[in-house]
CSV table of C-alpha atoms in Angstrom, one decimal:
chain,number,residue,atom,x,y,z
A,889,MET,CA,18.6,-13.4,11.7
A,890,ALA,CA,19.0,-13.4,15.7
A,891,THR,CA,15.8,-11.5,16.1
A,892,SER,CA,13.6,-14.2,13.8
A,893,ILE,CA,15.3,-16.9,15.7
A,894,LEU,CA,14.6,-15.6,18.8
A,895,ALA,CA,10.9,-15.0,18.2
A,896,GLY,CA,10.6,-18.5,17.1
A,897,CYS,CA,11.9,-20.1,20.1
A,898,GLN,CA,9.8,-21.3,23.0
A,899,THR,CA,10.6,-19.6,26.4
A,900,SER,CA,8.8,-21.9,28.9
A,901,ALA,CA,10.5,-24.8,30.5
A,902,ASP,CA,7.6,-26.8,30.4
A,903,THR,CA,6.8,-26.5,26.4
A,904,LYS,CA,7.7,-29.3,24.4
A,905,ILE,CA,9.3,-28.6,21.1
A,906,PRO,CA,9.4,-31.1,18.4
A,907,PRO,CA,12.3,-31.4,16.0
A,908,LYS,CA,12.7,-29.6,12.6
A,909,PRO,CA,12.8,-31.4,9.2
A,910,SER,CA,16.5,-32.7,9.0
A,911,ASP,CA,17.8,-30.7,5.7
A,912,LEU,CA,21.1,-30.6,7.5
A,913,GLY,CA,21.6,-34.0,7.7
A,914,VAL,CA,21.3,-34.4,11.5
A,915,LEU,CA,20.8,-38.0,12.1
A,916,PRO,CA,17.3,-39.2,13.8
A,917,SER,CA,19.3,-41.0,16.5
A,918,ALA,CA,20.6,-37.5,17.9
A,919,LEU,CA,17.3,-36.0,17.3
A,920,LEU,CA,15.6,-38.7,19.5
A,921,THR,CA,18.4,-38.7,22.1
A,922,ALA,CA,18.1,-35.0,22.3
A,923,GLN,CA,14.1,-35.1,22.3
A,924,SER,CA,14.5,-37.8,25.1
A,925,LEU,CA,16.7,-35.5,27.2
A,926,HIS,CA,14.4,-32.6,26.7
A,927,SER,CA,11.3,-34.4,28.1
A,928,ARG,CA,13.0,-35.5,31.1
A,929,ASP,CA,11.4,-34.2,34.6
A,930,ASP,CA,15.3,-33.8,35.9
A,931,VAL,CA,16.1,-31.8,33.2
A,932,ARG,CA,12.7,-29.8,33.0
A,933,ARG,CA,13.6,-28.9,36.5
A,934,ALA,CA,17.1,-27.6,35.5
A,935,PHE,CA,15.5,-25.8,33.0
A,936,ARG,CA,13.4,-23.8,35.1
A,937,GLN,CA,16.5,-23.2,37.5
A,938,ILE,CA,18.0,-21.4,34.5
A,939,GLU,CA,15.0,-19.3,33.9
A,940,ALA,CA,15.0,-18.5,37.5
A,941,ASP,CA,18.5,-17.5,37.6
A,942,ARG,CA,18.2,-14.6,35.7
A,943,ALA,CA,18.8,-11.8,38.1
A,944,ARG,CA,21.5,-13.8,39.9
A,945,ASN,CA,23.3,-14.0,36.5
A,946,ASN,CA,23.1,-10.7,35.8
A,947,ARG,CA,24.4,-9.4,39.2
A,948,GLU,CA,27.1,-11.7,38.9
A,949,MET,CA,27.9,-10.8,35.4
A,950,ILE,CA,28.3,-7.2,36.3
A,951,GLU,CA,30.5,-8.3,39.3
A,952,LEU,CA,32.9,-10.5,37.1
A,953,ASN,CA,33.2,-7.8,34.3
A,954,GLU,CA,34.3,-5.1,36.5
A,955,ILE,CA,37.2,-7.2,37.5
A,956,PRO,CA,39.9,-6.3,34.8
A,957,ALA,CA,41.1,-9.2,33.0
A,958,PRO,CA,43.6,-8.4,29.8
A,959,PRO,CA,45.5,-11.4,28.2
A,960,PHE,CA,48.1,-12.4,31.1
A,961,GLY,CA,46.4,-10.2,33.8
A,962,GLU,CA,43.4,-12.6,34.2
A,963,ALA,CA,44.4,-13.8,37.7
A,964,GLN,CA,42.1,-11.4,39.9
A,965,ARG,CA,39.0,-12.5,38.1
A,966,ALA,CA,40.0,-16.2,37.8
A,967,ALA,CA,40.3,-15.9,41.6
A,968,ARG,CA,36.8,-14.7,41.6
A,969,LEU,CA,35.4,-17.3,39.4
A,970,ALA,CA,37.2,-19.8,41.3
A,971,ALA,CA,35.5,-19.0,44.4
A,972,MET,CA,32.2,-18.6,42.9
A,973,PHE,CA,32.5,-22.2,41.5
A,974,ARG,CA,33.5,-23.5,45.3
A,975,GLU,CA,30.2,-22.2,46.3
A,976,LEU,CA,28.5,-24.9,44.1
A,977,SER,CA,30.5,-27.4,46.1
A,978,LEU,CA,32.6,-28.3,42.9
A,979,ASP,CA,36.2,-29.6,43.3
A,980,VAL,CA,37.9,-26.3,42.2
A,981,SER,CA,41.8,-25.7,41.2
A,982,LEU,CA,43.8,-23.6,39.3
A,983,ASP,CA,46.3,-25.2,36.8
A,984,ASP,CA,49.8,-24.6,36.1
A,985,VAL,CA,48.8,-21.7,33.7
A,986,GLY,CA,46.1,-20.2,35.7
A,987,ASN,CA,43.0,-22.1,34.2
A,988,VAL,CA,40.3,-22.5,36.6
A,989,ILE,CA,39.4,-26.1,36.5
A,990,ALA,CA,36.0,-26.9,38.5
A,991,ARG,CA,35.2,-30.7,38.2
A,992,ARG,CA,31.7,-32.3,38.6
A,993,PRO,CA,32.1,-35.9,39.1
A,994,GLY,CA,30.6,-38.4,36.9
A,995,TRP,CA,29.4,-41.9,38.1
A,996,THR,CA,32.0,-43.9,36.2
A,997,GLY,CA,34.4,-41.0,35.3
A,998,ALA,CA,35.5,-43.0,32.3
A,999,GLU,CA,35.6,-39.7,30.1
A,1000,THR,CA,35.5,-36.1,30.6
A,1001,VAL,CA,33.6,-33.6,28.9
A,1002,VAL,CA,34.9,-30.0,29.3
A,1003,LEU,CA,32.7,-26.7,28.8
A,1004,GLY,CA,35.2,-23.7,28.6
A,1005,ALA,CA,34.6,-20.0,28.5
A,1006,HIS,CA,37.8,-17.5,28.1
A,1007,ILE,CA,38.4,-15.4,31.1
A,1008,ASP,CA,40.1,-12.4,29.4
A,1009,THR,CA,39.3,-9.7,27.1
A,1010,VAL,CA,41.3,-7.7,24.6
A,1011,PHE,CA,41.5,-4.8,26.7
A,1012,PRO,CA,44.4,-3.3,28.5
A,1013,ILE,CA,44.3,-3.4,32.4
A,1014,GLU,CA,43.5,0.7,32.4
A,1015,THR,CA,40.4,0.2,30.2
A,1016,ASP,CA,37.4,1.2,32.0
A,1017,VAL,CA,35.3,-1.7,32.4
A,1018,THR,CA,32.6,-0.5,34.7
A,1019,VAL,CA,29.0,-1.6,33.3
A,1020,ARG,CA,26.3,0.6,32.4
A,1021,ARG,CA,22.7,-0.6,32.5
A,1022,ASP,CA,19.7,0.5,30.5
A,1023,GLY,CA,17.1,-1.9,31.6
A,1024,ASP,CA,17.9,-5.0,29.9
A,1025,LEU,CA,20.9,-3.8,27.9
A,1026,PHE,CA,24.4,-4.1,29.7
A,1027,ILE,CA,27.2,-2.0,28.1
A,1028,ALA,CA,31.0,-2.6,29.1
A,1029,PRO,CA,34.2,-3.5,27.3
A,1030,GLY,CA,34.3,-7.3,27.4
A,1031,ILE,CA,30.6,-8.2,28.7
A,1032,GLY,CA,29.3,-10.2,25.9
A,1033,ASP,CA,33.0,-11.3,24.8
A,1034,ASN,CA,33.3,-13.1,27.3
A,1035,THR,CA,31.9,-12.1,30.7
A,1036,ARG,CA,28.9,-13.5,29.8
A,1037,GLY,CA,30.3,-16.8,28.6
A,1038,LEU,CA,31.4,-17.3,32.0
A,1039,ILE,CA,28.1,-16.6,33.7
A,1040,ALA,CA,26.6,-19.3,31.1
A,1041,LEU,CA,29.0,-22.0,32.8
A,1042,LEU,CA,28.0,-21.0,36.6
A,1043,SER,CA,24.3,-20.9,35.6
A,1044,LEU,CA,24.7,-24.3,33.7
A,1045,ALA,CA,26.4,-25.9,37.2
A,1046,ARG,CA,23.7,-24.5,39.4
A,1047,ALA,CA,20.9,-25.6,37.2
A,1048,MET,CA,22.6,-29.4,36.8
A,1049,ASP,CA,22.3,-29.4,41.0
A,1050,ALA,CA,18.7,-28.0,41.2
A,1051,GLY,CA,17.7,-30.6,38.6
A,1052,GLY,CA,19.5,-33.6,40.6
A,1053,ILE,CA,21.0,-34.7,37.2
A,1054,GLU,CA,24.1,-37.0,37.5
A,1055,THR,CA,26.3,-37.8,34.3
A,1056,GLU,CA,28.1,-40.8,33.7
A,1057,ASP,CA,31.5,-38.9,32.6
A,1058,ASP,CA,33.1,-36.0,34.5
A,1059,VAL,CA,32.2,-32.6,33.5
A,1060,ILE,CA,34.8,-29.7,34.1
A,1061,PHE,CA,33.7,-26.0,33.9
A,1062,ALA,CA,36.9,-24.2,32.8
A,1063,GLY,CA,37.5,-20.7,32.8
A,1064,LEU,CA,40.3,-20.3,30.0
A,1065,ILE,CA,43.1,-18.0,30.0
A,1066,GLY,CA,44.8,-16.4,27.1
A,1067,GLU,CA,42.1,-16.5,24.2
A,1068,GLU,CA,42.4,-13.1,23.2
A,1069,GLY,CA,45.2,-11.3,21.3
A,1070,LEU,CA,48.8,-12.3,21.9
A,1071,GLY,CA,47.5,-14.9,24.7
A,1072,ASP,CA,47.6,-17.1,21.6
A,1073,LEU,CA,45.4,-19.5,23.1
A,1074,LYS,CA,47.3,-20.4,26.1
A,1075,GLY,CA,44.7,-21.8,28.4
A,1076,VAL,CA,43.3,-24.5,26.0
A,1077,LYS,CA,46.8,-25.1,24.5
A,1078,HIS,CA,47.8,-26.4,28.2
A,1079,LEU,CA,44.6,-28.7,28.3
A,1080,TYR,CA,45.7,-30.3,24.9
A,1081,ARG,CA,49.6,-30.2,25.6
A,1082,ASP,CA,51.6,-33.3,24.6
A,1083,GLY,CA,51.6,-35.8,27.1
A,1084,ALA,CA,48.2,-34.3,28.9
A,1085,ASP,CA,45.3,-36.2,29.5
A,1086,HIS,CA,43.3,-34.5,26.7
A,1087,PRO,CA,39.5,-33.9,27.4
A,1088,ASP,CA,37.3,-36.3,25.5
A,1089,SER,CA,34.8,-33.7,24.3
A,1090,PHE,CA,35.3,-30.0,24.1
A,1091,ILE,CA,32.4,-27.2,24.3
A,1092,ALA,CA,33.6,-23.7,24.3
A,1093,ILE,CA,30.8,-21.2,25.1
A,1094,ASP,CA,31.9,-18.0,22.7
A,1095,GLY,CA,29.1,-17.4,20.3
A,1096,GLY,CA,26.8,-14.4,20.3
A,1097,ARG,CA,24.4,-15.9,17.7
A,1098,LEU,CA,22.1,-18.5,19.2
A,1099,ASP,CA,22.2,-20.3,15.8
A,1100,GLY,CA,26.0,-20.3,15.6
A,1101,LEU,CA,27.6,-23.7,15.6
A,1102,VAL,CA,31.2,-23.4,15.3
A,1103,HIS,CA,32.7,-26.7,13.8
A,1104,GLY,CA,35.8,-25.3,12.0
A,1105,ALA,CA,38.9,-23.3,12.8
A,1106,VAL,CA,40.2,-20.1,11.4
A,1107,GLY,CA,43.7,-20.6,11.7
A,1108,SER,CA,46.0,-17.3,12.0
A,1109,ASN,CA,49.7,-16.3,11.7
A,1110,ARG,CA,50.6,-13.3,13.8
A,1111,TYR,CA,54.1,-11.5,14.0
A,1112,ARG,CA,55.8,-8.7,15.3
A,1113,ILE,CA,58.4,-7.3,12.7
A,1114,THR,CA,61.3,-4.9,14.2
A,1115,TYR,CA,63.4,-2.9,11.6
A,1116,GLN,CA,66.7,-1.7,13.6
A,1117,GLY,CA,69.3,0.8,12.6
A,1118,PRO,CA,71.7,3.4,14.3
A,1119,GLY,CA,69.1,6.3,14.5
A,1120,GLY,CA,70.4,9.6,14.6
A,1121,HIS,CA,69.6,13.4,13.9
A,1122,SER,CA,67.0,14.3,11.2
A,1123,TRP,CA,69.1,16.7,9.8
A,1124,GLY,CA,72.5,16.0,11.0
A,1125,HIS,CA,72.1,12.3,9.9
A,1126,PHE,CA,70.2,12.5,7.0
A,1127,GLY,CA,71.0,9.8,4.3
A,1128,ARG,CA,70.9,7.3,7.1
A,1129,ALA,CA,68.8,4.1,6.5
A,1130,ASN,CA,65.3,4.8,8.1
A,1131,PRO,CA,63.5,2.0,10.2
A,1132,HIS,CA,60.4,3.4,9.7
A,1133,HIS,CA,60.8,4.0,5.9
A,1134,ALA,CA,61.6,0.1,5.8
A,1135,LEU,CA,58.6,-0.2,7.6
A,1136,ALA,CA,56.4,1.8,5.4
A,1137,ARG,CA,57.5,0.1,2.3
A,1138,ALA,CA,57.0,-3.4,4.0
A,1139,ILE,CA,53.2,-2.5,4.6
A,1140,GLU,CA,52.9,-0.8,1.2
A,1141,THR,CA,54.1,-3.9,-0.4
A,1142,PHE,CA,52.2,-6.4,1.6
A,1143,ALA,CA,48.9,-4.6,1.3
A,1144,GLN,CA,49.4,-4.8,-2.3
A,1145,THR,CA,50.5,-8.5,-2.9
A,1146,ALA,CA,48.2,-10.0,-0.2
A,1147,LEU,CA,45.2,-8.2,-1.5
A,1148,PRO,CA,45.0,-10.7,-4.5
A,1149,VAL,CA,45.5,-13.7,-2.1
A,1150,THR,CA,42.3,-12.7,-0.5
A,1151,GLU,CA,40.2,-12.0,-3.7
A,1152,THR,CA,40.0,-15.9,-4.5
A,1153,GLY,CA,39.1,-19.1,-3.2
A,1154,PRO,CA,37.9,-19.5,0.6
A,1155,LYS,CA,37.9,-16.4,2.8
A,1156,SER,CA,41.4,-15.2,4.1
A,1157,SER,CA,42.2,-11.7,5.9
A,1158,PHE,CA,45.2,-9.7,6.7
A,1159,SER,CA,45.9,-6.4,9.0
A,1160,VAL,CA,48.3,-4.4,10.4
A,1161,GLY,CA,47.2,-4.2,14.1
A,1162,ARG,CA,49.8,-2.2,15.5
A,1163,ILE,CA,52.8,0.1,14.8
A,1164,GLY,CA,55.2,2.3,17.0
A,1165,GLY,CA,58.9,3.4,17.5
A,1166,GLY,CA,61.1,6.1,17.1
A,1167,THR,CA,62.3,8.9,19.7
A,1168,SER,CA,60.9,12.1,18.7
A,1169,ILE,CA,59.8,14.1,15.4
A,1170,ASN,CA,63.5,15.5,14.7
A,1171,SER,CA,65.1,12.3,14.9
A,1172,ILE,CA,65.7,9.4,12.5
A,1173,ALA,CA,64.3,6.5,14.4
A,1174,TYR,CA,66.4,3.5,15.6
A,1175,GLU,CA,63.7,1.2,15.7
A,1176,SER,CA,60.4,0.5,14.0
A,1177,TRP,CA,57.8,-2.0,14.6
A,1178,MET,CA,54.4,-3.7,13.5
A,1179,GLU,CA,52.2,-6.3,14.7
A,1180,VAL,CA,50.4,-8.1,11.8
A,1181,ASP,CA,47.7,-10.8,11.6
A,1182,MET,CA,46.8,-13.1,8.9
A,1183,ARG,CA,43.8,-15.3,9.0
A,1184,SER,CA,42.0,-18.1,7.2
A,1185,GLY,CA,40.3,-21.2,7.2
A,1186,ASN,CA,42.3,-22.9,4.8
A,1187,ILE,CA,46.2,-23.6,5.7
A,1188,GLY,CA,47.0,-23.1,1.9
A,1189,LYS,CA,45.6,-19.6,2.0
A,1190,LEU,CA,47.1,-19.0,5.1
A,1191,GLY,CA,50.5,-20.2,3.9
A,1192,GLU,CA,50.1,-17.9,0.7
A,1193,LEU,CA,49.6,-14.9,2.9
A,1194,ASP,CA,52.4,-15.8,4.9
A,1195,ALA,CA,54.9,-16.2,2.0
A,1196,VAL,CA,53.7,-12.8,0.5
A,1197,PHE,CA,54.2,-11.3,4.3
A,1198,ARG,CA,57.8,-12.3,4.6
A,1199,ALA,CA,58.9,-11.3,1.1
A,1200,ALA,CA,57.1,-8.0,1.6
A,1201,VAL,CA,59.4,-7.9,4.8
A,1202,GLN,CA,62.4,-8.5,3.4
A,1203,GLN,CA,61.5,-6.0,0.3
A,1204,GLY,CA,61.3,-3.3,2.4
A,1205,LEU,CA,64.8,-3.8,4.1
A,1206,ALA,CA,66.4,-4.2,0.9
A,1207,VAL,CA,64.9,-1.2,-0.8
A,1208,GLU,CA,65.7,0.9,2.4
A,1209,ASN,CA,69.3,-0.2,2.6
A,1210,GLU,CA,69.9,0.1,-1.0
A,1211,THR,CA,68.5,3.7,-1.3
A,1212,ARG,CA,70.5,4.8,2.1
A,1213,THR,CA,73.5,7.3,1.2
A,1214,ARG,CA,75.5,6.9,4.6
A,1215,GLY,CA,75.8,4.9,7.7
A,1216,PRO,CA,75.5,1.3,8.2
A,1217,GLU,CA,72.5,-1.2,7.0
A,1218,LEU,CA,69.4,-1.7,9.0
A,1219,ASN,CA,68.6,-5.5,10.3
A,1220,VAL,CA,65.1,-6.9,10.5
A,1221,GLU,CA,63.7,-9.3,13.5
A,1222,ILE,CA,61.0,-11.5,12.9
A,1223,ASP,CA,59.1,-12.7,15.8
A,1224,GLN,CA,56.1,-15.3,15.3
A,1225,VAL,CA,54.0,-14.2,18.2
A,1226,GLY,CA,50.9,-16.3,17.7
A,1227,GLU,CA,49.7,-19.4,16.0
A,1228,ARG,CA,46.4,-20.6,15.7
A,1229,PRO,CA,45.9,-23.6,13.6
A,1230,ALA,CA,43.2,-24.2,11.2
A,1231,GLY,CA,40.7,-27.4,10.8
A,1232,LEU,CA,37.5,-28.6,10.1
A,1233,LEU,CA,35.3,-31.1,11.6
A,1234,PRO,CA,32.8,-33.3,9.6
A,1235,LEU,CA,29.1,-32.4,9.8
A,1236,ASP,CA,28.6,-36.2,10.6
A,1237,MET,CA,31.2,-36.1,13.4
A,1238,PRO,CA,29.0,-37.2,16.6
A,1239,ILE,CA,29.7,-33.9,18.8
A,1240,VAL,CA,28.8,-31.7,15.6
A,1241,GLN,CA,25.7,-33.8,15.2
A,1242,ASN,CA,24.8,-33.8,19.0
A,1243,ALA,CA,25.2,-29.9,18.7
A,1244,MET,CA,22.7,-29.6,15.8
A,1245,ALA,CA,20.2,-32.0,17.3
A,1246,ALA,CA,20.4,-29.8,20.7
A,1247,MET,CA,19.7,-26.8,18.8
A,1248,ARG,CA,16.5,-28.3,16.7
A,1249,VAL,CA,15.0,-29.3,19.9
A,1250,MET,CA,15.4,-26.1,21.1
A,1251,GLY,CA,13.6,-24.5,18.1
A,1252,VAL,CA,16.8,-23.4,16.7
A,1253,GLU,CA,18.1,-24.0,13.3
A,1254,PRO,CA,21.7,-24.3,13.1
A,1255,GLU,CA,24.2,-22.2,11.1
A,1256,PRO,CA,27.3,-24.2,10.8
A,1257,GLY,CA,30.4,-22.2,10.3
A,1258,ILE,CA,34.1,-21.3,11.2
A,1259,SER,CA,35.7,-19.1,13.7
A,1260,SER,CA,38.6,-18.5,15.7
A,1261,THR,CA,37.8,-19.7,19.3
A,1262,ASP,CA,39.2,-22.0,21.8
A,1263,SER,CA,37.8,-24.8,19.8
A,1264,ASN,CA,40.7,-24.2,17.4
A,1265,ILE,CA,43.2,-26.4,19.0
A,1266,PRO,CA,40.9,-29.8,19.4
A,1267,ILE,CA,39.4,-28.9,16.1
A,1268,SER,CA,43.1,-28.8,14.3
A,1269,MET,CA,43.7,-32.2,16.1
A,1270,GLY,CA,40.8,-33.6,14.7
A,1271,LEU,CA,39.2,-34.1,18.2
A,1272,PRO,CA,35.7,-33.6,19.2
A,1273,ALA,CA,34.8,-29.6,19.7
A,1274,VAL,CA,32.4,-27.2,19.1
A,1275,THR,CA,31.7,-23.4,20.0
A,1276,ILE,CA,28.1,-22.7,20.8
A,1277,ALA,CA,26.6,-19.4,21.9
A,1278,ARG,CA,26.6,-17.6,25.6
A,1279,GLY,CA,22.9,-16.7,25.4
A,1280,GLY,CA,21.4,-13.2,24.7
A,1281,ARG,CA,22.3,-10.7,22.3
A,1282,SER,CA,25.6,-9.5,22.0
A,1283,SER,CA,27.2,-6.3,19.6
A,1284,GLY,CA,30.1,-4.3,19.2
A,1285,ALA,CA,32.5,-7.1,20.7
A,1286,HIS,CA,36.2,-5.8,21.0
A,1287,SER,CA,34.9,-2.1,21.2
A,1288,LEU,CA,34.7,0.3,24.3
A,1289,ASP,CA,30.9,0.2,23.7
A,1290,GLU,CA,30.0,-3.5,23.6
A,1291,THR,CA,26.9,-4.4,24.7
A,1292,TRP,CA,25.3,-7.6,25.8
A,1293,GLU,CA,21.0,-7.6,25.8
A,1294,ASP,CA,19.2,-9.9,28.2
A,1295,VAL,CA,17.1,-11.3,25.5
A,1296,ASP,CA,16.0,-14.9,26.4
A,1297,ALA,CA,19.5,-15.4,27.5
A,1298,HIS,CA,18.4,-18.5,29.4
A,1299,LEU,CA,18.0,-20.6,25.9
A,1300,GLY,CA,21.8,-20.4,25.4
A,1301,VAL,CA,22.2,-22.1,28.5
A,1302,GLN,CA,19.3,-24.7,28.3
A,1303,GLN,CA,21.1,-25.4,24.8
A,1304,ALA,CA,24.6,-26.2,26.2
A,1305,LEU,CA,23.1,-28.3,28.9
A,1306,LEU,CA,21.6,-30.5,26.3
A,1307,LEU,CA,24.6,-30.7,24.4
A,1308,THR,CA,26.5,-31.6,27.7
A,1309,LEU,CA,24.1,-34.5,28.8
A,1310,MET,CA,24.1,-35.7,24.8
A,1311,GLU,CA,28.1,-35.7,25.3
A,1312,ALA,CA,28.5,-36.7,29.0
A,1313,GLY,CA,25.8,-39.3,29.4
A,1314,ILE,CA,22.9,-39.1,32.2
A,1315,ALA,CA,23.1,-41.7,34.8
A,1316,ASN,CA,20.0,-42.0,36.0
């Protein structure tokens, strides 16, 4: 899909591209606005700057990627990103949780448009994040998801300066912490916390496909379950309740009872991601734990999965306690370590319309869908938010052999620029 889309895109900033037929119901007014912006001299200058930035973007991408940034360990990469934004004469600060906030003031500043990309990766601190390069192919953990997203923000900010573009509203380029894993969207949750001055529009740069448009949030519940008991010697204390056995029973029951929930209705998923515990091969464990992820774009489905999971956990405990022949009972601790809310914005919401119009004007046919991104939080609140592509071609996300290929990468940034200007308004 991405190959055919990219092959059909114009790569020259001086080529005007007519809108495509509005089979997705894109309003003519949105298309007209996008086409008008696309034709402006200042926007064309900005587009050319984005294309000219290619070598610099790739150098900075390598530099940032080689600074490890696991969840809860993003500070060093955040500091370098902040310095890069300061070089662009933006008003840069780190907020209370460590997000990088780079403000580009608008003429009126009446509203605020946030473009966000997450700083963290899924990989632990000891992971080798050295970038290998084979021509236009870059290979390294986190290179696409989401170091390239951070680079798109920097390129976009430089392009606006080069084009002499002024917006009506303030534009904030935000490097967000805690998007991956147990970070649980910590950075964006801080932006939308109770009592905060929420962004008026939120655009996340975190997609691997140029035609991808996320307007719905895949919700997730995440748990750490810990069974605990007295432990003991595998021979001398045989008959005591074994936390590992309880965990195994719970996993088997959960897999059996959760699967039917996922087989009908909206797509849902479940996974036991990590397990651990125990002292040695010849010991009865005193502790056994697992971390579990359940997902759905449908709140009801997520609730069903949650219910069968909790029942399985209790059944594993009960059966192991009933079958022990000596010693005290096990207990279990259920800790919810993550919660990403689900939600869906209508296609006729202005920000979604604007995103589709920007894509159409760039020669891309939008494919609206749902995913789990920083946009989850505003989407679940019914507030304007979308997630769009970072540019280029990504593959192997969350793997040690993750790749990002510099194939028409400028198109993602140009697309983001059009959407930003549609949301923030152009001052002159």
